[in-house]
Amino acid sequence: MSRATNDTSQVEKLALSDLAPSDLPQKNTAQQKRGRLMLFALVLTFALPALLAKVILSQQWYQSGVTNHGEWFESRILANDIGIDIEPFQHSDPVWLLGYVMPEDCLALCQKELELLNQSHIALGKYQQRVELVAIETVSDDLLIPESLKGQYSSLIADKTKLLNQVSSGQVVIIDPLGEVIMKYRLSSQEADNTDPKAAKGMLTDLRKLLKLSRVG
């Protein structure tokens, strides 16, 4: 009886040893599929809300009858495409960037626009922590930013040729946490050579829409 039992045990062991290797590839394949699905879900978590916010705003599906106040880019533009390196801002807590394109000389109008943009940033209220003010410069010279505002703006150095092919000095750009340049604005009337509070208010309206619709940043 014991001999028969031992023979049965040996047969079972042989059967298990034959089955085990063939099961391993199936298990590895299943794990790889789960890993890919998790990675895809993670990418969607970050990318989809920002892209959806842009589409909804550009198509004016949000708050029917309300128009956008800025100027959309004709094609999809990334910060790197216009010579802006946003890597220092792509950390664990991604933020939106509100960037002012600095002229070569920051004279009276430039200083007024910087001050108005700073006030607009403060006016964001509960959304303020999700947006960072940046001065986009084409030369490495932090003296361009007025002394009174240096603590409010971070400095970004951009490639002059690439930058000025898409935007002009004195314009404001909104950059989402994924690095896409969404819209551009002017905060002044070029004819009157003075800032335009209505333009700043319109920019804030658009930015609030984007922040409300997007959970990224």
mmCIF file of C-alpha atoms in Angstrom:
data_model
loop_
_atom_site.group_PDB
_atom_site.id
_atom_site.type_symbol
_atom_site.label_atom_id
_atom_site.label_comp_id
_atom_site.label_asym_id
_atom_site.label_seq_id
_atom_site.Cartn_x
_atom_site.Cartn_y
_atom_site.Cartn_z
ATOM 1 C CA MET A 1 0.000 0.000 0.000
ATOM 2 C CA SER A 2 2.773 2.411 0.913
ATOM 3 C CA ARG A 3 4.604 1.608 -2.299
ATOM 4 C CA ALA A 4 1.523 2.461 -4.332
ATOM 5 C CA THR A 5 1.182 5.737 -2.428
ATOM 6 C CA ASN A 6 4.826 6.662 -3.094
ATOM 7 C CA ASP A 7 4.395 5.898 -6.803
ATOM 8 C CA THR A 8 1.311 8.124 -6.917
ATOM 9 C CA SER A 9 3.204 10.973 -5.218
ATOM 10 C CA GLN A 10 6.056 10.708 -7.703
ATOM 11 C CA VAL A 11 3.609 10.811 -10.617
ATOM 12 C CA GLU A 12 1.952 13.946 -9.170
ATOM 13 C CA LYS A 13 5.323 15.654 -8.723
ATOM 14 C CA LEU A 14 6.292 14.862 -12.309
ATOM 15 C CA ALA A 15 2.984 16.222 -13.539
ATOM 16 C CA LEU A 16 3.428 19.466 -11.594
ATOM 17 C CA SER A 17 6.995 19.884 -12.812
ATOM 18 C CA ASP A 18 5.784 19.516 -16.395
ATOM 19 C CA LEU A 19 3.033 22.092 -15.948
ATOM 20 C CA ALA A 20 4.942 24.783 -14.035
ATOM 21 C CA PRO A 21 7.295 26.011 -16.817
ATOM 22 C CA SER A 22 4.448 26.365 -19.316
ATOM 23 C CA ASP A 23 2.479 28.476 -16.835
ATOM 24 C CA LEU A 24 5.268 31.028 -16.329
ATOM 25 C CA PRO A 25 5.058 32.782 -19.728
ATOM 26 C CA GLN A 26 1.310 33.170 -19.279
ATOM 27 C CA LYS A 27 1.781 34.754 -15.853
ATOM 28 C CA ASN A 28 4.519 37.096 -17.163
ATOM 29 C CA THR A 29 2.356 38.104 -20.122
ATOM 30 C CA ALA A 30 -0.559 38.892 -17.814
ATOM 31 C CA GLN A 31 1.698 40.980 -15.552
ATOM 32 C CA GLN A 32 3.068 42.893 -18.539
ATOM 33 C CA LYS A 33 -0.457 43.650 -19.753
ATOM 34 C CA ARG A 34 -1.458 44.917 -16.320
ATOM 35 C CA GLY A 35 1.693 47.060 -16.213
ATOM 36 C CA ARG A 36 0.919 48.609 -19.598
ATOM 37 C CA LEU A 37 -2.672 49.301 -18.578
ATOM 38 C CA MET A 38 -1.515 50.999 -15.368
ATOM 39 C CA LEU A 39 0.975 53.160 -17.310
ATOM 40 C CA PHE A 40 -1.684 54.113 -19.866
ATOM 41 C CA ALA A 41 -4.129 55.004 -17.079
ATOM 42 C CA LEU A 42 -1.446 57.150 -15.390
ATOM 43 C CA VAL A 43 -0.732 59.063 -18.616
ATOM 44 C CA LEU A 44 -4.443 59.659 -19.152
ATOM 45 C CA THR A 45 -4.821 60.913 -15.594
ATOM 46 C CA PHE A 46 -2.350 63.735 -16.265
ATOM 47 C CA ALA A 47 -2.831 64.439 -19.968
ATOM 48 C CA LEU A 48 -6.546 64.060 -20.578
ATOM 49 C CA PRO A 49 -7.886 66.764 -18.209
ATOM 50 C CA ALA A 50 -5.616 69.478 -19.622
ATOM 51 C CA LEU A 51 -6.343 68.504 -23.233
ATOM 52 C CA LEU A 52 -10.068 68.307 -22.519
ATOM 53 C CA ALA A 53 -10.009 71.741 -20.888
ATOM 54 C CA LYS A 54 -8.345 73.237 -23.945
ATOM 55 C CA VAL A 55 -10.828 71.651 -26.364
ATOM 56 C CA ILE A 56 -13.852 72.742 -24.320
ATOM 57 C CA LEU A 57 -12.583 76.310 -24.054
ATOM 58 C CA SER A 58 -11.515 76.570 -27.700
ATOM 59 C CA GLN A 59 -14.889 75.285 -28.899
ATOM 60 C CA GLN A 60 -16.715 77.561 -26.436
ATOM 61 C CA TRP A 61 -18.688 74.644 -24.986
ATOM 62 C CA TYR A 62 -18.321 76.084 -21.507
ATOM 63 C CA GLN A 63 -20.799 78.840 -20.575
ATOM 64 C CA SER A 64 -22.628 79.228 -23.860
ATOM 65 C CA GLY A 65 -22.412 82.692 -25.354
ATOM 66 C CA VAL A 66 -19.150 83.624 -23.630
ATOM 67 C CA THR A 67 -16.238 84.217 -25.996
ATOM 68 C CA ASN A 68 -12.544 83.682 -25.335
ATOM 69 C CA HIS A 69 -10.482 86.801 -24.807
ATOM 70 C CA GLY A 70 -7.060 85.633 -25.946
ATOM 71 C CA GLU A 71 -5.602 84.523 -29.257
ATOM 72 C CA TRP A 72 -5.250 80.814 -29.970
ATOM 73 C CA PHE A 73 -2.200 79.484 -31.781
ATOM 74 C CA GLU A 74 -2.990 78.181 -35.266
ATOM 75 C CA SER A 75 -1.314 74.855 -34.538
ATOM 76 C CA ARG A 76 -0.298 72.952 -31.409
ATOM 77 C CA ILE A 77 2.707 74.710 -29.892
ATOM 78 C CA LEU A 78 4.873 73.285 -27.112
ATOM 79 C CA ALA A 79 7.084 75.457 -24.942
ATOM 80 C CA ASN A 80 10.170 73.750 -26.376
ATOM 81 C CA ASP A 81 9.021 74.680 -29.892
ATOM 82 C CA ILE A 82 9.432 78.362 -29.075
ATOM 83 C CA GLY A 83 12.660 77.942 -27.159
ATOM 84 C CA ILE A 84 11.220 77.897 -23.620
ATOM 85 C CA ASP A 85 12.609 75.318 -21.198
ATOM 86 C CA ILE A 86 9.974 74.580 -18.540
ATOM 87 C CA GLU A 87 11.783 71.586 -17.039
ATOM 88 C CA PRO A 88 12.379 73.392 -13.699
ATOM 89 C CA PHE A 89 8.588 73.578 -13.264
ATOM 90 C CA GLN A 90 7.820 69.947 -14.161
ATOM 91 C CA HIS A 91 8.111 68.541 -10.642
ATOM 92 C CA SER A 92 5.833 66.482 -8.394
ATOM 93 C CA ASP A 93 3.346 69.356 -8.167
ATOM 94 C CA PRO A 94 2.946 70.584 -11.781
ATOM 95 C CA VAL A 95 1.803 74.162 -12.242
ATOM 96 C CA TRP A 96 0.383 76.357 -14.968
ATOM 97 C CA LEU A 97 2.650 79.170 -16.143
ATOM 98 C CA LEU A 98 1.560 82.740 -16.777
ATOM 99 C CA GLY A 99 4.454 84.174 -18.718
ATOM 100 C CA TYR A 100 5.288 87.720 -19.763
ATOM 101 C CA VAL A 101 7.558 88.038 -22.810
ATOM 102 C CA MET A 102 10.127 90.617 -21.778
ATOM 103 C CA PRO A 103 11.248 93.290 -24.263
ATOM 104 C CA GLU A 104 14.956 94.063 -24.545
ATOM 105 C CA ASP A 105 14.423 97.180 -22.425
ATOM 106 C CA CYS A 106 11.736 97.161 -19.741
ATOM 107 C CA LEU A 107 10.582 100.782 -19.857
ATOM 108 C CA ALA A 108 7.488 102.399 -18.341
ATOM 109 C CA LEU A 109 4.842 100.373 -20.224
ATOM 110 C CA CYS A 110 6.667 97.089 -19.589
ATOM 111 C CA GLN A 111 6.789 97.823 -15.860
ATOM 112 C CA LYS A 112 3.079 98.679 -15.807
ATOM 113 C CA GLU A 113 2.221 95.433 -17.603
ATOM 114 C CA LEU A 114 4.313 93.406 -15.173
ATOM 115 C CA GLU A 115 2.545 95.069 -12.253
ATOM 116 C CA LEU A 116 -0.889 94.453 -13.814
ATOM 117 C CA LEU A 117 -0.037 90.799 -14.437
ATOM 118 C CA ASN A 118 1.091 90.433 -10.831
ATOM 119 C CA GLN A 119 -2.198 91.932 -9.624
ATOM 120 C CA SER A 120 -4.072 89.548 -11.927
ATOM 121 C CA HIS A 121 -2.201 86.621 -10.398
ATOM 122 C CA ILE A 122 -3.237 87.724 -6.906
ATOM 123 C CA ALA A 123 -6.830 88.080 -8.121
ATOM 124 C CA LEU A 124 -6.915 84.348 -8.945
ATOM 125 C CA GLY A 125 -7.651 83.770 -5.253
ATOM 126 C CA LYS A 126 -7.939 80.048 -4.475
ATOM 127 C CA TYR A 127 -6.394 79.191 -7.873
ATOM 128 C CA GLN A 128 -3.275 81.282 -7.270
ATOM 129 C CA GLN A 129 -1.181 78.379 -5.954
ATOM 130 C CA ARG A 130 -1.746 76.462 -9.184
ATOM 131 C CA VAL A 131 -0.217 79.208 -11.339
ATOM 132 C CA GLU A 132 3.316 80.580 -11.349
ATOM 133 C CA LEU A 133 4.346 83.937 -12.776
ATOM 134 C CA VAL A 134 7.356 83.845 -15.091
ATOM 135 C CA ALA A 135 9.268 86.507 -16.987
ATOM 136 C CA ILE A 136 10.360 85.056 -20.340
ATOM 137 C CA GLU A 137 13.656 86.626 -21.347
ATOM 138 C CA THR A 138 15.903 86.173 -24.356
ATOM 139 C CA VAL A 139 19.043 87.232 -22.510
ATOM 140 C CA SER A 140 20.372 86.097 -19.158
ATOM 141 C CA ASP A 141 19.870 89.360 -17.319
ATOM 142 C CA ASP A 142 17.611 89.460 -14.287
ATOM 143 C CA LEU A 143 17.966 93.245 -14.153
ATOM 144 C CA LEU A 144 15.181 93.444 -16.747
ATOM 145 C CA ILE A 145 12.618 92.713 -14.034
ATOM 146 C CA PRO A 146 11.902 95.782 -11.874
ATOM 147 C CA GLU A 147 13.383 95.491 -8.395
ATOM 148 C CA SER A 148 9.955 95.716 -6.738
ATOM 149 C CA LEU A 149 8.709 92.647 -8.666
ATOM 150 C CA LYS A 150 11.730 90.352 -8.617
ATOM 151 C CA GLY A 151 10.288 88.323 -5.778
ATOM 152 C CA GLN A 152 7.045 87.733 -7.674
ATOM 153 C CA TYR A 153 8.455 86.418 -10.966
ATOM 154 C CA SER A 154 10.597 83.436 -11.838
ATOM 155 C CA SER A 155 12.883 83.925 -14.817
ATOM 156 C CA LEU A 156 12.876 81.748 -17.936
ATOM 157 C CA ILE A 157 15.473 82.094 -20.674
ATOM 158 C CA ALA A 158 14.153 81.440 -24.188
ATOM 159 C CA ASP A 159 15.672 81.143 -27.648
ATOM 160 C CA LYS A 160 15.061 84.587 -29.157
ATOM 161 C CA THR A 161 14.539 83.497 -32.771
ATOM 162 C CA LYS A 162 12.140 80.665 -31.955
ATOM 163 C CA LEU A 163 10.253 82.751 -29.408
ATOM 164 C CA LEU A 164 9.661 85.812 -31.559
ATOM 165 C CA ASN A 165 8.444 83.685 -34.475
ATOM 166 C CA GLN A 166 5.314 82.922 -32.460
ATOM 167 C CA VAL A 167 4.885 85.723 -29.921
ATOM 168 C CA SER A 168 5.858 89.361 -29.545
ATOM 169 C CA SER A 169 7.546 91.262 -26.762
ATOM 170 C CA GLY A 170 5.027 92.453 -24.213
ATOM 171 C CA GLN A 171 2.617 89.583 -24.787
ATOM 172 C CA VAL A 172 1.407 87.208 -22.073
ATOM 173 C CA VAL A 173 1.205 83.441 -22.688
ATOM 174 C CA ILE A 174 -0.554 80.682 -20.769
ATOM 175 C CA ILE A 175 1.386 77.391 -20.627
ATOM 176 C CA ASP A 176 -0.272 74.273 -19.227
ATOM 177 C CA PRO A 177 1.501 71.751 -16.936
ATOM 178 C CA LEU A 178 2.203 69.483 -19.927
ATOM 179 C CA GLY A 179 4.184 72.231 -21.651
ATOM 180 C CA GLU A 180 1.646 73.291 -24.267
ATOM 181 C CA VAL A 181 1.351 77.007 -24.981
ATOM 182 C CA ILE A 182 -2.408 77.558 -24.908
ATOM 183 C CA MET A 183 -3.146 81.238 -25.616
ATOM 184 C CA LYS A 184 -1.516 84.652 -25.884
ATOM 185 C CA TYR A 185 -2.716 88.103 -24.791
ATOM 186 C CA ARG A 186 -1.858 91.779 -24.741
ATOM 187 C CA LEU A 187 -2.459 93.731 -21.552
ATOM 188 C CA SER A 188 -2.121 97.150 -23.121
ATOM 189 C CA SER A 189 -3.457 99.298 -25.900
ATOM 190 C CA GLN A 190 -0.594 99.958 -28.260
ATOM 191 C CA GLU A 191 -2.216 103.164 -29.475
ATOM 192 C CA ALA A 192 -2.672 104.638 -25.996
ATOM 193 C CA ASP A 193 0.633 103.226 -24.718
ATOM 194 C CA ASN A 194 -1.059 102.257 -21.465
ATOM 195 C CA THR A 195 -2.298 99.103 -19.740
ATOM 196 C CA ASP A 196 -5.821 97.828 -20.355
ATOM 197 C CA PRO A 197 -7.539 96.430 -17.210
ATOM 198 C CA LYS A 198 -10.315 94.956 -19.387
ATOM 199 C CA ALA A 199 -7.764 92.851 -21.255
ATOM 200 C CA ALA A 200 -6.385 91.559 -17.938
ATOM 201 C CA LYS A 201 -9.911 90.750 -16.759
ATOM 202 C CA GLY A 202 -10.591 88.795 -19.960
ATOM 203 C CA MET A 203 -7.346 86.843 -19.542
ATOM 204 C CA LEU A 204 -8.334 85.964 -15.967
ATOM 205 C CA THR A 205 -11.739 84.745 -17.146
ATOM 206 C CA ASP A 206 -10.099 82.375 -19.635
ATOM 207 C CA LEU A 207 -7.507 81.167 -17.142
ATOM 208 C CA ARG A 208 -10.127 80.455 -14.481
ATOM 209 C CA LYS A 209 -12.066 78.380 -17.015
ATOM 210 C CA LEU A 210 -8.974 76.313 -17.803
ATOM 211 C CA LEU A 211 -8.142 75.799 -14.140
ATOM 212 C CA LYS A 212 -11.706 74.853 -13.285
ATOM 213 C CA LEU A 213 -11.942 72.344 -16.124
ATOM 214 C CA SER A 214 -8.511 70.803 -15.549
ATOM 215 C CA ARG A 215 -7.370 68.851 -12.495
ATOM 216 C CA VAL A 216 -3.751 68.905 -13.632
ATOM 217 C CA GLY A 217 -1.633 71.500 -11.890
#
